[in-house]
Structure formats: C-alpha cells, structure tokens
mmCIF file with all atom_site columns, C-alpha atoms in Angstrom:
data_model
loop_
_atom_site.group_PDB
_atom_site.id
_atom_site.type_symbol
_atom_site.label_atom_id
_atom_site.label_alt_id
_atom_site.label_comp_id
_atom_site.label_asym_id
_atom_site.label_entity_id
_atom_site.label_seq_id
_atom_site.pdbx_PDB_ins_code
_atom_site.Cartn_x
_atom_site.Cartn_y
_atom_site.Cartn_z
_atom_site.occupancy
_atom_site.B_iso_or_equiv
_atom_site.pdbx_formal_charge
_atom_site.auth_seq_id
_atom_site.auth_comp_id
_atom_site.auth_asym_id
_atom_site.auth_atom_id
_atom_site.pdbx_PDB_model_num
ATOM 1   C CA . LEU R 1 1   ? 0.063   0.050   -0.198  1.00 53.00 ? 262 LEU R CA 1
ATOM 2   C CA . ASP R 1 2   ? 1.073   3.361   -1.165  1.00 53.00 ? 263 ASP R CA 1
ATOM 3   C CA . LYS R 1 3   ? 0.624   5.683   1.911   1.00 57.00 ? 264 LYS R CA 1
ATOM 4   C CA . THR R 1 4   ? 2.387   8.798   0.449   1.00 56.00 ? 265 THR R CA 1
ATOM 5   C CA . GLY R 1 5   ? 0.326   8.565   -2.888  1.00 58.00 ? 266 GLY R CA 1
ATOM 6   C CA . THR R 1 6   ? 3.431   9.031   -5.192  1.00 63.00 ? 267 THR R CA 1
ATOM 7   C CA . LEU R 1 7   ? 2.497   5.512   -6.670  1.00 62.00 ? 268 LEU R CA 1
ATOM 8   C CA . THR R 1 8   ? -1.085  5.251   -6.583  1.00 64.00 ? 269 THR R CA 1
ATOM 9   C CA . THR R 1 9   ? -4.058  7.667   -7.294  1.00 69.00 ? 270 THR R CA 1
ATOM 10  C CA . LYS R 1 10  ? -5.302  7.176   -3.651  1.00 74.00 ? 271 LYS R CA 1
ATOM 11  C CA . ASN R 1 11  ? -8.614  6.287   -4.972  1.00 85.00 ? 272 ASN R CA 1
ATOM 12  C CA . LEU R 1 12  ? -9.604  3.150   -3.034  1.00 92.00 ? 273 LEU R CA 1
ATOM 13  C CA . ILE R 1 13  ? -12.085 0.718   -4.365  1.00 94.00 ? 274 ILE R CA 1
ATOM 14  C CA . LEU R 1 14  ? -13.700 -1.394  -2.113  1.00 96.00 ? 275 LEU R CA 1
ATOM 15  C CA . GLU R 1 15  ? -13.281 -4.967  -3.788  1.00 96.00 ? 276 GLU R CA 1
ATOM 16  C CA . GLN R 1 16  ? -14.802 -7.221  -1.239  1.00 95.00 ? 277 GLN R CA 1
ATOM 17  C CA . ALA R 1 17  ? -16.462 -7.186  2.189   1.00 95.00 ? 278 ALA R CA 1
ATOM 18  C CA . ILE R 1 18  ? -15.780 -10.798 3.347   1.00 93.00 ? 279 ILE R CA 1
ATOM 19  C CA . ASN R 1 19  ? -18.401 -11.671 5.700   1.00 92.00 ? 280 ASN R CA 1
ATOM 20  C CA . LEU R 1 20  ? -16.595 -13.454 8.743   1.00 90.00 ? 281 LEU R CA 1
ATOM 21  C CA . GLY R 1 21  ? -19.722 -15.477 9.738   1.00 78.00 ? 282 GLY R CA 1
ATOM 22  C CA . THR R 1 22  ? -21.112 -13.890 12.879  1.00 80.00 ? 283 THR R CA 1
ATOM 23  C CA . VAL R 1 23  ? -23.909 -11.626 11.039  1.00 86.00 ? 284 VAL R CA 1
ATOM 24  C CA . THR R 1 24  ? -26.044 -12.272 7.801   1.00 88.00 ? 285 THR R CA 1
ATOM 25  C CA . ASP R 1 25  ? -24.957 -10.142 4.641   1.00 90.00 ? 286 ASP R CA 1
ATOM 26  C CA . ILE R 1 26  ? -27.934 -8.141  5.279   1.00 90.00 ? 287 ILE R CA 1
ATOM 27  C CA . GLU R 1 27  ? -26.882 -7.262  8.840   1.00 89.00 ? 288 GLU R CA 1
ATOM 28  C CA . GLN R 1 28  ? -23.274 -6.808  7.598   1.00 92.00 ? 289 GLN R CA 1
ATOM 29  C CA . ASN R 1 29  ? -24.503 -4.074  4.842   1.00 92.00 ? 290 ASN R CA 1
ATOM 30  C CA . GLN R 1 30  ? -26.668 -2.446  7.467   1.00 90.00 ? 291 GLN R CA 1
ATOM 31  C CA . ILE R 1 31  ? -23.460 -1.989  9.655   1.00 92.00 ? 292 ILE R CA 1
ATOM 32  C CA . LEU R 1 32  ? -21.532 -0.895  6.794   1.00 94.00 ? 293 LEU R CA 1
ATOM 33  C CA . ASP R 1 33  ? -24.163 1.780   6.079   1.00 92.00 ? 294 ASP R CA 1
ATOM 34  C CA . ILE R 1 34  ? -24.332 2.963   9.652   1.00 92.00 ? 295 ILE R CA 1
ATOM 35  C CA . LEU R 1 35  ? -20.741 3.414   9.594   1.00 94.00 ? 296 LEU R CA 1
ATOM 36  C CA . ILE R 1 36  ? -20.692 5.590   6.729   1.00 93.00 ? 297 ILE R CA 1
ATOM 37  C CA . ASN R 1 37  ? -23.548 7.727   7.493   1.00 91.00 ? 298 ASN R CA 1
ATOM 38  C CA . TYR R 1 38  ? -22.259 8.716   11.208  1.00 92.00 ? 299 TYR R CA 1
ATOM 39  C CA . SER R 1 39  ? -18.591 9.000   10.027  1.00 91.00 ? 300 SER R CA 1
ATOM 40  C CA . SER R 1 40  ? -18.016 12.474  9.789   1.00 89.00 ? 301 SER R CA 1
ATOM 41  C CA . GLU R 1 41  ? -14.385 11.624  8.329   1.00 83.00 ? 302 GLU R CA 1
ATOM 42  C CA . LEU R 1 42  ? -14.625 11.358  4.574   1.00 84.00 ? 303 LEU R CA 1
ATOM 43  C CA . ASN R 1 43  ? -11.474 9.929   4.012   1.00 89.00 ? 304 ASN R CA 1
ATOM 44  C CA . SER R 1 44  ? -10.455 7.628   0.971   1.00 90.00 ? 305 SER R CA 1
ATOM 45  C CA . THR R 1 45  ? -11.380 4.409   2.905   1.00 92.00 ? 306 THR R CA 1
ATOM 46  C CA . THR R 1 46  ? -15.046 5.925   3.792   1.00 92.00 ? 307 THR R CA 1
ATOM 47  C CA . GLN R 1 47  ? -15.459 7.241   0.366   1.00 92.00 ? 308 GLN R CA 1
ATOM 48  C CA . ALA R 1 48  ? -14.775 3.897   -1.211  1.00 94.00 ? 309 ALA R CA 1
ATOM 49  C CA . ILE R 1 49  ? -17.285 2.215   1.192   1.00 95.00 ? 310 ILE R CA 1
ATOM 50  C CA . ALA R 1 50  ? -20.001 4.824   0.374   1.00 93.00 ? 311 ALA R CA 1
ATOM 51  C CA . THR R 1 51  ? -19.529 4.390   -3.226  1.00 92.00 ? 312 THR R CA 1
ATOM 52  C CA . SER R 1 52  ? -19.642 0.649   -2.978  1.00 93.00 ? 313 SER R CA 1
ATOM 53  C CA . ARG R 1 53  ? -22.800 1.024   -0.918  1.00 92.00 ? 314 ARG R CA 1
ATOM 54  C CA . GLN R 1 54  ? -24.245 3.659   -3.195  1.00 91.00 ? 315 GLN R CA 1
ATOM 55  C CA . ILE R 1 55  ? -24.474 5.960   -0.218  1.00 87.00 ? 316 ILE R CA 1
ATOM 56  C CA . SER R 1 56  ? -24.814 9.522   -1.797  1.00 80.00 ? 317 SER R CA 1
ATOM 57  C CA . ASN R 1 57  ? -24.939 11.368  1.306   1.00 80.00 ? 318 ASN R CA 1
ATOM 58  C CA . PRO R 1 58  ? -22.274 10.125  3.713   1.00 78.00 ? 319 PRO R CA 1
ATOM 59  C CA . ALA R 1 59  ? -21.926 11.667  7.188   1.00 80.00 ? 320 ALA R CA 1
ATOM 60  C CA . SER R 1 60  ? -25.455 12.680  7.196   1.00 80.00 ? 321 SER R CA 1
ATOM 61  C CA . GLN R 1 61  ? -26.255 11.773  11.011  1.00 84.00 ? 322 GLN R CA 1
ATOM 62  C CA . LYS R 1 62  ? -24.425 12.603  14.131  1.00 88.00 ? 323 LYS R CA 1
ATOM 63  C CA . PRO R 1 63  ? -23.097 9.908   16.198  1.00 90.00 ? 324 PRO R CA 1
ATOM 64  C CA . LEU R 1 64  ? -23.136 9.625   19.997  1.00 90.00 ? 325 LEU R CA 1
ATOM 65  C CA . VAL R 1 65  ? -19.379 9.348   20.202  1.00 92.00 ? 326 VAL R CA 1
ATOM 66  C CA . GLU R 1 66  ? -17.020 9.251   17.228  1.00 93.00 ? 327 GLU R CA 1
ATOM 67  C CA . ILE R 1 67  ? -13.344 8.465   17.254  1.00 94.00 ? 328 ILE R CA 1
ATOM 68  C CA . PRO R 1 68  ? -11.688 9.721   14.252  1.00 91.00 ? 329 PRO R CA 1
ATOM 69  C CA . PHE R 1 69  ? -9.034  7.523   12.640  1.00 91.00 ? 330 PHE R CA 1
ATOM 70  C CA . ASN R 1 70  ? -5.515  8.525   13.872  1.00 89.00 ? 331 ASN R CA 1
ATOM 71  C CA . SER R 1 71  ? -2.162  6.593   12.566  1.00 89.00 ? 332 SER R CA 1
ATOM 72  C CA . SER R 1 72  ? -0.894  6.152   16.144  1.00 90.00 ? 333 SER R CA 1
ATOM 73  C CA . TYR R 1 73  ? -3.888  3.998   17.148  1.00 91.00 ? 334 TYR R CA 1
ATOM 74  C CA . LYS R 1 74  ? -4.793  2.824   13.642  1.00 94.00 ? 335 LYS R CA 1
ATOM 75  C CA . TRP R 1 75  ? -8.581  2.664   13.983  1.00 95.00 ? 336 TRP R CA 1
ATOM 76  C CA . SER R 1 76  ? -11.870 4.608   14.044  1.00 95.00 ? 337 SER R CA 1
ATOM 77  C CA . GLY R 1 77  ? -15.311 4.218   15.291  1.00 95.00 ? 338 GLY R CA 1
ATOM 78  C CA . VAL R 1 78  ? -18.813 5.395   16.072  1.00 95.00 ? 339 VAL R CA 1
ATOM 79  C CA . SER R 1 79  ? -21.205 4.811   18.724  1.00 94.00 ? 340 SER R CA 1
ATOM 80  C CA . VAL R 1 80  ? -24.805 5.534   17.515  1.00 91.00 ? 341 VAL R CA 1
ATOM 81  C CA . GLU R 1 81  ? -28.219 5.054   18.886  1.00 84.00 ? 342 GLU R CA 1
ATOM 82  C CA . GLN R 1 82  ? -29.521 3.150   16.341  1.00 69.00 ? 343 GLN R CA 1
ATOM 83  C CA . LYS R 1 83  ? -31.742 -0.481  16.353  1.00 63.00 ? 344 LYS R CA 1
ATOM 84  C CA . THR R 1 84  ? -30.893 -2.950  13.892  1.00 59.00 ? 345 THR R CA 1
ATOM 85  C CA . ASP R 1 85  ? -31.731 -6.413  13.060  1.00 61.00 ? 346 ASP R CA 1
ATOM 86  C CA . TYR R 1 86  ? -28.056 -7.250  14.255  1.00 59.00 ? 347 TYR R CA 1
ATOM 87  C CA . THR R 1 87  ? -27.971 -5.422  17.620  1.00 55.00 ? 348 THR R CA 1
ATOM 88  C CA . LYS R 1 88  ? -31.612 -5.616  18.579  1.00 57.00 ? 349 LYS R CA 1
ATOM 89  C CA . PHE R 1 89  ? -30.624 -2.982  21.101  1.00 56.00 ? 350 PHE R CA 1
ATOM 90  C CA . LYS R 1 90  ? -30.764 0.834   21.283  1.00 68.00 ? 351 LYS R CA 1
ATOM 91  C CA . ASN R 1 91  ? -27.039 1.346   20.530  1.00 81.00 ? 352 ASN R CA 1
ATOM 92  C CA . ILE R 1 92  ? -24.544 0.035   18.111  1.00 87.00 ? 353 ILE R CA 1
ATOM 93  C CA . ASN R 1 93  ? -20.645 0.794   18.274  1.00 93.00 ? 354 ASN R CA 1
ATOM 94  C CA . ILE R 1 94  ? -18.864 0.035   15.200  1.00 95.00 ? 355 ILE R CA 1
ATOM 95  C CA . ILE R 1 95  ? -14.882 -0.025  14.817  1.00 96.00 ? 356 ILE R CA 1
ATOM 96  C CA . ILE R 1 96  ? -12.952 -0.216  11.532  1.00 97.00 ? 357 ILE R CA 1
ATOM 97  C CA . GLY R 1 97  ? -9.261  -0.484  11.335  1.00 96.00 ? 358 GLY R CA 1
ATOM 98  C CA . ALA R 1 98  ? -5.876  -2.274  10.811  1.00 95.00 ? 359 ALA R CA 1
ATOM 99  C CA . SER R 1 99  ? -6.330  -6.046  10.651  1.00 92.00 ? 360 SER R CA 1
ATOM 100 C CA . ASP R 1 100 ? -3.394  -6.663  13.243  1.00 91.00 ? 361 ASP R CA 1
ATOM 101 C CA . ILE R 1 101 ? -4.809  -3.970  15.816  1.00 93.00 ? 362 ILE R CA 1
ATOM 102 C CA . ILE R 1 102 ? -8.276  -5.255  15.632  1.00 93.00 ? 363 ILE R CA 1
ATOM 103 C CA . ILE R 1 103 ? -7.551  -9.170  15.654  1.00 87.00 ? 364 ILE R CA 1
ATOM 104 C CA . ASN R 1 104 ? -5.641  -8.757  18.866  1.00 82.00 ? 365 ASN R CA 1
ATOM 105 C CA . HIS R 1 105 ? -8.951  -7.334  20.587  1.00 80.00 ? 366 HIS R CA 1
ATOM 106 C CA . PHE R 1 106 ? -11.607 -9.394  19.439  1.00 78.00 ? 367 PHE R CA 1
ATOM 107 C CA . LYS R 1 107 ? -13.657 -11.912 21.409  1.00 66.00 ? 368 LYS R CA 1
ATOM 108 C CA . THR R 1 108 ? -11.817 -15.381 21.619  1.00 62.00 ? 369 THR R CA 1
ATOM 109 C CA . THR R 1 109 ? -14.946 -16.937 22.023  1.00 55.00 ? 370 THR R CA 1
ATOM 110 C CA . GLN R 1 110 ? -16.354 -15.735 18.420  1.00 62.00 ? 371 GLN R CA 1
ATOM 111 C CA . ASN R 1 111 ? -17.139 -18.478 16.061  1.00 63.00 ? 372 ASN R CA 1
ATOM 112 C CA . LEU R 1 112 ? -15.773 -17.354 12.858  1.00 65.00 ? 373 LEU R CA 1
ATOM 113 C CA . THR R 1 113 ? -16.598 -19.187 9.549   1.00 64.00 ? 374 THR R CA 1
ATOM 114 C CA . PRO R 1 114 ? -14.396 -22.226 9.324   1.00 59.00 ? 375 PRO R CA 1
ATOM 115 C CA . GLN R 1 115 ? -12.068 -21.031 6.709   1.00 61.00 ? 376 GLN R CA 1
ATOM 116 C CA . TYR R 1 116 ? -11.350 -18.017 8.759   1.00 64.00 ? 377 TYR R CA 1
ATOM 117 C CA . GLN R 1 117 ? -10.327 -19.145 12.268  1.00 62.00 ? 378 GLN R CA 1
ATOM 118 C CA . ASN R 1 118 ? -7.618  -17.006 13.708  1.00 57.00 ? 379 ASN R CA 1
ATOM 119 C CA . GLN R 1 119 ? -4.569  -18.306 11.873  1.00 65.00 ? 380 GLN R CA 1
ATOM 120 C CA . ASP R 1 120 ? -6.223  -18.867 8.756   1.00 82.00 ? 381 ASP R CA 1
ATOM 121 C CA . LEU R 1 121 ? -7.586  -15.351 8.656   1.00 86.00 ? 382 LEU R CA 1
ATOM 122 C CA . THR R 1 122 ? -4.303  -13.573 9.374   1.00 87.00 ? 383 THR R CA 1
ATOM 123 C CA . LEU R 1 123 ? -2.633  -15.806 6.693   1.00 89.00 ? 384 LEU R CA 1
ATOM 124 C CA . HIS R 1 124 ? -5.532  -14.784 4.190   1.00 91.00 ? 385 HIS R CA 1
ATOM 125 C CA . ILE R 1 125 ? -4.820  -11.216 4.978   1.00 93.00 ? 386 ILE R CA 1
ATOM 126 C CA . SER R 1 126 ? -1.104  -11.615 4.706   1.00 94.00 ? 387 SER R CA 1
ATOM 127 C CA . THR R 1 127 ? -1.727  -13.166 1.159   1.00 94.00 ? 388 THR R CA 1
ATOM 128 C CA . LEU R 1 128 ? -3.907  -10.241 0.046   1.00 95.00 ? 389 LEU R CA 1
ATOM 129 C CA . GLN R 1 129 ? -1.458  -7.499  1.288   1.00 94.00 ? 390 GLN R CA 1
ATOM 130 C CA . ASN R 1 130 ? 1.280   -9.387  -0.567  1.00 94.00 ? 391 ASN R CA 1
ATOM 131 C CA . GLN R 1 131 ? -0.884  -8.702  -3.735  1.00 93.00 ? 392 GLN R CA 1
ATOM 132 C CA . GLY R 1 132 ? -0.889  -4.804  -2.861  1.00 90.00 ? 393 GLY R CA 1
ATOM 133 C CA . LEU R 1 133 ? -4.235  -4.654  -1.299  1.00 94.00 ? 394 LEU R CA 1
ATOM 134 C CA . ARG R 1 134 ? -5.413  -3.081  1.841   1.00 94.00 ? 395 ARG R CA 1
ATOM 135 C CA . CYS R 1 135 ? -7.123  -5.076  4.532   1.00 96.00 ? 396 CYS R CA 1
ATOM 136 C CA . LEU R 1 136 ? -9.111  -3.490  7.213   1.00 97.00 ? 397 LEU R CA 1
ATOM 137 C CA . ILE R 1 137 ? -11.401 -5.240  9.644   1.00 96.00 ? 398 ILE R CA 1
ATOM 138 C CA . LEU R 1 138 ? -15.008 -4.007  10.498  1.00 96.00 ? 399 LEU R CA 1
ATOM 139 C CA . ALA R 1 139 ? -16.190 -5.018  14.004  1.00 94.00 ? 400 ALA R CA 1
ATOM 140 C CA . THR R 1 140 ? -18.514 -4.178  16.678  1.00 92.00 ? 401 THR R CA 1
ATOM 141 C CA . SER R 1 141 ? -18.601 -3.835  20.297  1.00 91.00 ? 402 SER R CA 1
ATOM 142 C CA . ASN R 1 142 ? -21.072 -3.818  23.479  1.00 88.00 ? 403 ASN R CA 1
ATOM 143 C CA . GLN R 1 143 ? -18.924 -1.192  24.920  1.00 89.00 ? 404 GLN R CA 1
ATOM 144 C CA . THR R 1 144 ? -19.708 2.694   24.076  1.00 89.00 ? 405 THR R CA 1
ATOM 145 C CA . LEU R 1 145 ? -16.444 3.987   22.552  1.00 93.00 ? 406 LEU R CA 1
ATOM 146 C CA . ASP R 1 146 ? -14.641 6.395   24.917  1.00 89.00 ? 407 ASP R CA 1
ATOM 147 C CA . LEU R 1 147 ? -12.482 9.218   23.741  1.00 85.00 ? 408 LEU R CA 1
ATOM 148 C CA . ASN R 1 148 ? -10.633 9.003   26.806  1.00 80.00 ? 409 ASN R CA 1
ATOM 149 C CA . ASN R 1 149 ? -9.120  12.400  26.738  1.00 80.00 ? 410 ASN R CA 1
ATOM 150 C CA . ASN R 1 150 ? -8.110  11.984  23.058  1.00 80.00 ? 411 ASN R CA 1
ATOM 151 C CA . GLN R 1 151 ? -6.366  8.653   23.618  1.00 85.00 ? 412 GLN R CA 1
ATOM 152 C CA . PRO R 1 152 ? -9.171  6.362   22.941  1.00 92.00 ? 413 PRO R CA 1
ATOM 153 C CA . ILE R 1 153 ? -9.117  2.716   24.032  1.00 89.00 ? 414 ILE R CA 1
ATOM 154 C CA . LEU R 1 154 ? -10.024 0.217   21.776  1.00 92.00 ? 415 LEU R CA 1
ATOM 155 C CA . PRO R 1 155 ? -12.672 -2.224  23.502  1.00 91.00 ? 416 PRO R CA 1
ATOM 156 C CA . ASN R 1 156 ? -11.438 -5.567  24.326  1.00 87.00 ? 417 ASN R CA 1
ATOM 157 C CA . ASP R 1 157 ? -14.654 -7.482  23.425  1.00 87.00 ? 418 ASP R CA 1
ATOM 158 C CA . LEU R 1 158 ? -14.782 -6.881  19.508  1.00 89.00 ? 419 LEU R CA 1
ATOM 159 C CA . GLU R 1 159 ? -16.963 -8.920  17.314  1.00 89.00 ? 420 GLU R CA 1
ATOM 160 C CA . LEU R 1 160 ? -15.459 -9.483  13.927  1.00 91.00 ? 421 LEU R CA 1
ATOM 161 C CA . ILE R 1 161 ? -18.217 -8.546  11.210  1.00 92.00 ? 422 ILE R CA 1
ATOM 162 C CA . SER R 1 162 ? -16.051 -8.452  7.974   1.00 94.00 ? 423 SER R CA 1
ATOM 163 C CA . LEU R 1 163 ? -12.600 -8.248  6.143   1.00 95.00 ? 424 LEU R CA 1
ATOM 164 C CA . LEU R 1 164 ? -12.891 -5.054  3.777   1.00 97.00 ? 425 LEU R CA 1
ATOM 165 C CA . VAL R 1 165 ? -10.398 -5.495  0.812   1.00 97.00 ? 426 VAL R CA 1
ATOM 166 C CA . PHE R 1 166 ? -9.307  -2.279  -1.091  1.00 96.00 ? 427 PHE R CA 1
ATOM 167 C CA . SER R 1 167 ? -7.509  -1.951  -4.091  1.00 95.00 ? 428 SER R CA 1
ATOM 168 C CA . ASP R 1 168 ? -5.786  1.444   -5.447  1.00 89.00 ? 429 ASP R CA 1
ATOM 169 C CA . GLN R 1 169 ? -5.034  2.324   -8.769  1.00 76.00 ? 430 GLN R CA 1
ATOM 170 C CA . ILE R 1 170 ? -1.361  3.003   -9.911  1.00 69.00 ? 431 ILE R CA 1
ATOM 171 C CA . ARG R 1 171 ? -0.480  6.163   -11.376 1.00 64.00 ? 432 ARG R CA 1
ATOM 172 C CA . ASP R 1 172 ? 0.324   5.991   -15.289 1.00 64.00 ? 433 ASP R CA 1
ATOM 173 C CA . GLU R 1 173 ? 3.761   7.869   -14.441 1.00 67.00 ? 434 GLU R CA 1
ATOM 174 C CA . ALA R 1 174 ? 4.563   5.190   -11.883 1.00 58.00 ? 435 ALA R CA 1
ATOM 175 C CA . LYS R 1 175 ? 4.136   1.983   -14.247 1.00 59.00 ? 436 LYS R CA 1
#
C-alpha cells in the first residue's frame, strides 16, 4: 500500500466485504451503512465504502461518540443510537481498523466461519496484502466508545464482522 500517494491515485475501491460469519449479509450491509452515515471523517476508505454501498450523502447523521482515525492507534469508530436487526439493542458501536490491531482485541469465544479461524484469517490477510491490497477489519463492540482524553481505548470485546479488501489504482507515470 502506497501511503504517500506517489505511486497510486489514492482512489480506493472496495473490492470485497468478506463476511466473517457472525452476521448475515444483510446485517453486515446495515453495519457498513451506519458506519458511513455516522462518520464525519470522509477519507479515501470511507469514500470507497460509500461508493460501493451507493450512499450519496455520507456523514448525514451525528453519532453519540466518534473516534476519528489516527495513525498512532490505527482505527476509528462510532457509537450510535440505532436499532438494527443485528443489535436488537438501542446502541451500536462500530469500529474499523488495521487488521493486526483489531484481531488482537476480538472475543476469543467468537465463532468465525471455518475458513477464517484465527491463524487462517491472519494468513489470508497477509496473502492479500502481499498482492498490494489493503485489508481492514469491521467490528462491533458492546462497549460505548470512549475518547479517553483523546487517547481512545479499543474495546476488548470486539466481534469481527467483515474483512474489507481495498485496491488502489497505480498512477500511469509510476508504471
């Protein structure tokens, strides 16, 4: 992944949202939609998700809590008051971030689909990254997100929802 933008256009495309088996595809899409509708931060990642989900007016709602992405902690998230088929509760807490960070905080009791058990998921992510793809994990938590004096703490009860796989176009002059 070209973080400086010298080799690529920085125009990410969401290639796949691989359901990790804890929710239905409909619920996975609801969670993605909520994330985009409540995230005020419109970066290349959220734009790619909004485009793939055909959301024309992202950031149209105000979350209860929003933690913007920061490269020092490598994740972002929103806590919103929104009942969904998935949560059955009043609030939903959604996190998106670097796979290595998120995987270290998920509930070990979670049943991932058989092909994506811990080691297999990490190996699959590594294979995708070696192909030049960017991989992020979408997760939820029962804990409301906390800004903690601008040092947010990633909840330790994350439920992995999907592996999001992005591509970036190589600039013509870099080929």
